[in-house]
Amino acid sequence: MNIRRNVLLNPGPATTTDTVKMAQIVPDICPREKEFASLMKDLRKDLLKIVHAPETEYTSVLFCGSGTINIDVCINSLLPNNKKILVVNNGAYNSRAIEVCEMYHLPHINLQFSVFEQPKLDVIEEALEANPDIAVVYCCHHETGTGILNPIREIGALAHKYNAIFISDTTSTLGMIPLDVVEDNVDFCMASAQKGLMAMSGLSFIIGKTDIIKASKNYPTRSYYCNLYLQYEYFEKTGEMHFTPPVQTIYATIQALKEYFEEGETAKFKRHNDVYKAIHDGLEEIGFKTVIPREIESGLVVSVMYPEDQNWDFNKIHDYCQERGFTIYPGKISATNTFRLCSLGKIFPEDIKAFFNVFKEALDTFGINHK
Ligand SMILES: *Cc1c(COP(=O)(O)O)cnc(C)c1O
């Protein structure tokens, strides 16, 4: 087999190994077979291990869909009647949670912070104090739109202090930045297979407290397809997803988990960090500026300012790099012209060196000044 290797510097789907790609090529199977249910059973347990969730307290529930399905499911399923959700919002992905609240007409507070900063804990506490009907606090672990890492452990502690549950969207950190749901005060977290796990898109999962899921049986059901309790119950009764699972993606994810445990949590975290440092080094060398202070960056996404050069054209540079095996990604900060370089996936600092050679070539080709 000879598949071209592309270095994806976008924030997921990420560069995968050939072994993960090949794991999808399996004999046709009906996913209602026992054999397939047993694969999913092990997969659900392994997902708990990644976030150090004790099996006695937490469970994982799989869904067929991209990562956004988890946001939808968590928000529409975990809010009791006559209660509010507090969304701690410092960017595009937290805003997505607000949109979900709006679509379901759920009582919510959009606690807006600057997209250039971490949310402020005293402001969050004030909101909790002033609104005793808040039952759910929601915040992204990593605002993928900017690259800011949010202080979820502290936000989770505040939620618990005021008797609310804490949901964190960990889609762009799970499997990359070590997470311990107990120590980090996370009741529910989530991700999809194509980011930190370096598998394929189509499989998403929520890891959360079993007793809260069971309690949510009595909350209003707001969706037919995207209800957490219903999917959980179906898994517990039958071992299967309620509706057709993404079969091949599941095989790929099982292989990716094997590779995750082989590489190891600490080593993998370090590799992503080394790639991140190589990105900053490369940018510094050519004199490009970044947007977010490094102390609050996740180490997974770097937001880069467009250079002040009239010849700069993101699309042209993108296409030049893309043709040579490197994918760069547009920014998501509406007020600033940025693009993003990310350290997800099975990539290495050498890949970043190779990327910057191509990037400089692109700048020279289109007559853009650089150091
Ligand atoms: C990628 C991502 C998602 C999910 O996006 P999809 O396009 O639906 O896969 C959700 N939240 C965060 C923080 C993400 O980075």
GROMACS .gro file of C-alpha atoms in nm, residues 61-188:
model
  128
   61VAL     CA    1  -2.165   0.685   2.513
   62LEU     CA    2  -2.093   0.672   2.141
   63PHE     CA    3  -2.267   0.865   1.868
   64CYS     CA    4  -2.243   0.864   1.491
   65GLY     CA    5  -2.165   1.216   1.386
   66SER     CA    6  -1.898   1.485   1.393
   67GLY     CA    7  -1.789   1.642   1.721
   68THR     CA    8  -2.068   1.897   1.725
   69ILE     CA    9  -2.320   1.621   1.788
   70ASN     CA   10  -2.175   1.594   2.141
   71ILE     CA   11  -2.241   1.960   2.213
   72ASP     CA   12  -2.596   1.917   2.091
   73VAL     CA   13  -2.651   1.598   2.293
   74CYS     CA   14  -2.503   1.724   2.618
   75ILE     CA   15  -2.686   2.053   2.616
   76ASN     CA   16  -3.027   1.925   2.512
   77SER     CA   17  -3.013   1.620   2.740
   78LEU     CA   18  -2.863   1.741   3.065
   79LEU     CA   19  -3.067   2.045   3.152
   80PRO     CA   20  -3.352   1.982   3.398
   81ASN     CA   21  -3.681   2.163   3.358
   82ASN     CA   22  -3.692   2.524   3.483
   83LYS     CA   23  -3.314   2.545   3.514
   84LYS     CA   24  -3.051   2.746   3.333
   85ILE     CA   25  -2.725   2.674   3.162
   86LEU     CA   26  -2.430   2.908   3.205
   87VAL     CA   27  -2.202   2.913   2.902
   88VAL     CA   28  -1.859   3.054   2.978
   89ASN     CA   29  -1.785   3.198   2.639
   90ASN     CA   30  -1.452   3.315   2.504
   91GLY     CA   31  -1.474   3.211   2.143
   92ALA     CA   32  -1.623   3.033   1.847
   93TYR     CA   33  -1.671   2.689   2.001
   94ASN     CA   34  -1.838   2.816   2.316
   95SER     CA   35  -2.055   3.029   2.090
   96ARG     CA   36  -2.161   2.708   1.920
   97ALA     CA   37  -2.301   2.593   2.255
   98ILE     CA   38  -2.496   2.919   2.276
   99GLU     CA   39  -2.640   2.849   1.932
  100VAL     CA   40  -2.749   2.505   2.049
  101CYS     CA   41  -2.924   2.662   2.351
  102GLU     CA   42  -3.098   2.906   2.119
  103MET     CA   43  -3.213   2.634   1.879
  104TYR     CA   44  -3.367   2.433   2.163
  105HIS     CA   45  -3.505   2.748   2.327
  106LEU     CA   46  -3.324   2.666   2.651
  107PRO     CA   47  -3.285   2.922   2.928
  108HIS     CA   48  -2.918   3.017   2.923
  109ILE     CA   49  -2.669   3.285   3.011
  110ASN     CA   50  -2.408   3.379   2.758
  111LEU     CA   51  -2.123   3.492   2.983
  112GLN     CA   52  -1.914   3.665   2.723
  113PHE     CA   53  -1.541   3.724   2.764
  114SER     CA   54  -1.286   3.860   2.523
  115VAL     CA   55  -1.173   3.605   2.266
  116PHE     CA   56  -0.816   3.706   2.343
  117GLU     CA   57  -0.832   3.610   2.711
  118GLN     CA   58  -0.909   3.326   2.946
  119PRO     CA   59  -1.245   3.360   3.121
  120LYS     CA   60  -1.230   3.533   3.459
  121LEU     CA   61  -1.318   3.316   3.756
  122ASP     CA   62  -1.456   3.596   3.975
  123VAL     CA   63  -1.700   3.694   3.700
  124ILE     CA   64  -1.812   3.332   3.668
  125GLU     CA   65  -1.863   3.309   4.041
  126GLU     CA   66  -2.069   3.630   4.042
  127ALA     CA   67  -2.295   3.484   3.775
  128LEU     CA   68  -2.340   3.164   3.973
  129GLU     CA   69  -2.415   3.357   4.287
  130ALA     CA   70  -2.671   3.578   4.116
  131ASN     CA   71  -2.849   3.288   3.943
  132PRO     CA   72  -2.923   3.001   4.179
  133ASP     CA   73  -3.122   2.831   3.902
  134ILE     CA   74  -2.808   2.749   3.704
  135ALA     CA   75  -2.792   2.370   3.687
  136VAL     CA   76  -2.526   2.334   3.418
  137VAL     CA   77  -2.200   2.518   3.359
  138TYR     CA   78  -2.044   2.474   3.019
  139CYS     CA   79  -1.700   2.567   2.888
  140CYS     CA   80  -1.456   2.445   2.623
  141HIS     CA   81  -1.130   2.309   2.752
  142HIS     CA   82  -0.950   2.450   2.453
  143GLU     CA   83  -1.095   2.726   2.240
  144THR     CA   84  -0.981   2.582   1.907
  145GLY     CA   85  -1.069   2.905   1.730
  146THR     CA   86  -0.788   3.096   1.900
  147GLY     CA   87  -0.571   2.836   2.074
  148ILE     CA   88  -0.653   2.948   2.429
  149LEU     CA   89  -0.657   2.684   2.702
  150ASN     CA   90  -0.932   2.749   2.956
  151PRO     CA   91  -0.895   2.686   3.333
  152ILE     CA   92  -1.151   2.406   3.345
  153ARG     CA   93  -1.041   2.262   3.677
  154GLU     CA   94  -1.120   2.593   3.847
  155ILE     CA   95  -1.440   2.646   3.649
  156GLY     CA   96  -1.552   2.293   3.739
  157ALA     CA   97  -1.481   2.358   4.107
  158LEU     CA   98  -1.694   2.672   4.093
  159ALA     CA   99  -1.978   2.485   3.924
  160HIS     CA  100  -1.972   2.224   4.198
  161LYS     CA  101  -1.954   2.486   4.472
  162TYR     CA  102  -2.288   2.616   4.343
  163ASN     CA  103  -2.440   2.270   4.292
  164ALA     CA  104  -2.425   2.277   3.916
  165ILE     CA  105  -2.280   2.009   3.692
  166PHE     CA  106  -1.984   2.090   3.470
  167ILE     CA  107  -1.971   2.000   3.101
  168SER     CA  108  -1.649   2.064   2.915
  169ASP     CA  109  -1.606   2.042   2.542
  170THR     CA  110  -1.270   1.865   2.529
  171THR     CA  111  -1.291   1.784   2.158
  172SER     CA  112  -0.960   1.948   2.078
  173THR     CA  113  -0.761   1.831   2.381
  174LEU     CA  114  -0.875   1.478   2.468
  175GLY     CA  115  -0.594   1.234   2.394
  176MET     CA  116  -0.341   1.517   2.360
  177ILE     CA  117  -0.338   1.717   2.684
  178PRO     CA  118  -0.363   1.485   2.984
  179LEU     CA  119  -0.705   1.511   3.142
  180ASP     CA  120  -0.821   1.355   3.466
  181VAL     CA  121  -1.194   1.400   3.490
  182VAL     CA  122  -1.199   1.351   3.868
  183GLU     CA  123  -0.918   1.592   3.951
  184ASP     CA  124  -1.031   1.833   3.682
  185ASN     CA  125  -1.387   1.846   3.820
  186VAL     CA  126  -1.538   1.742   3.488
  187ASP     CA  127  -1.877   1.570   3.498
  188PHE     CA  128  -1.906   1.543   3.120
   0.00000   0.00000   0.00000
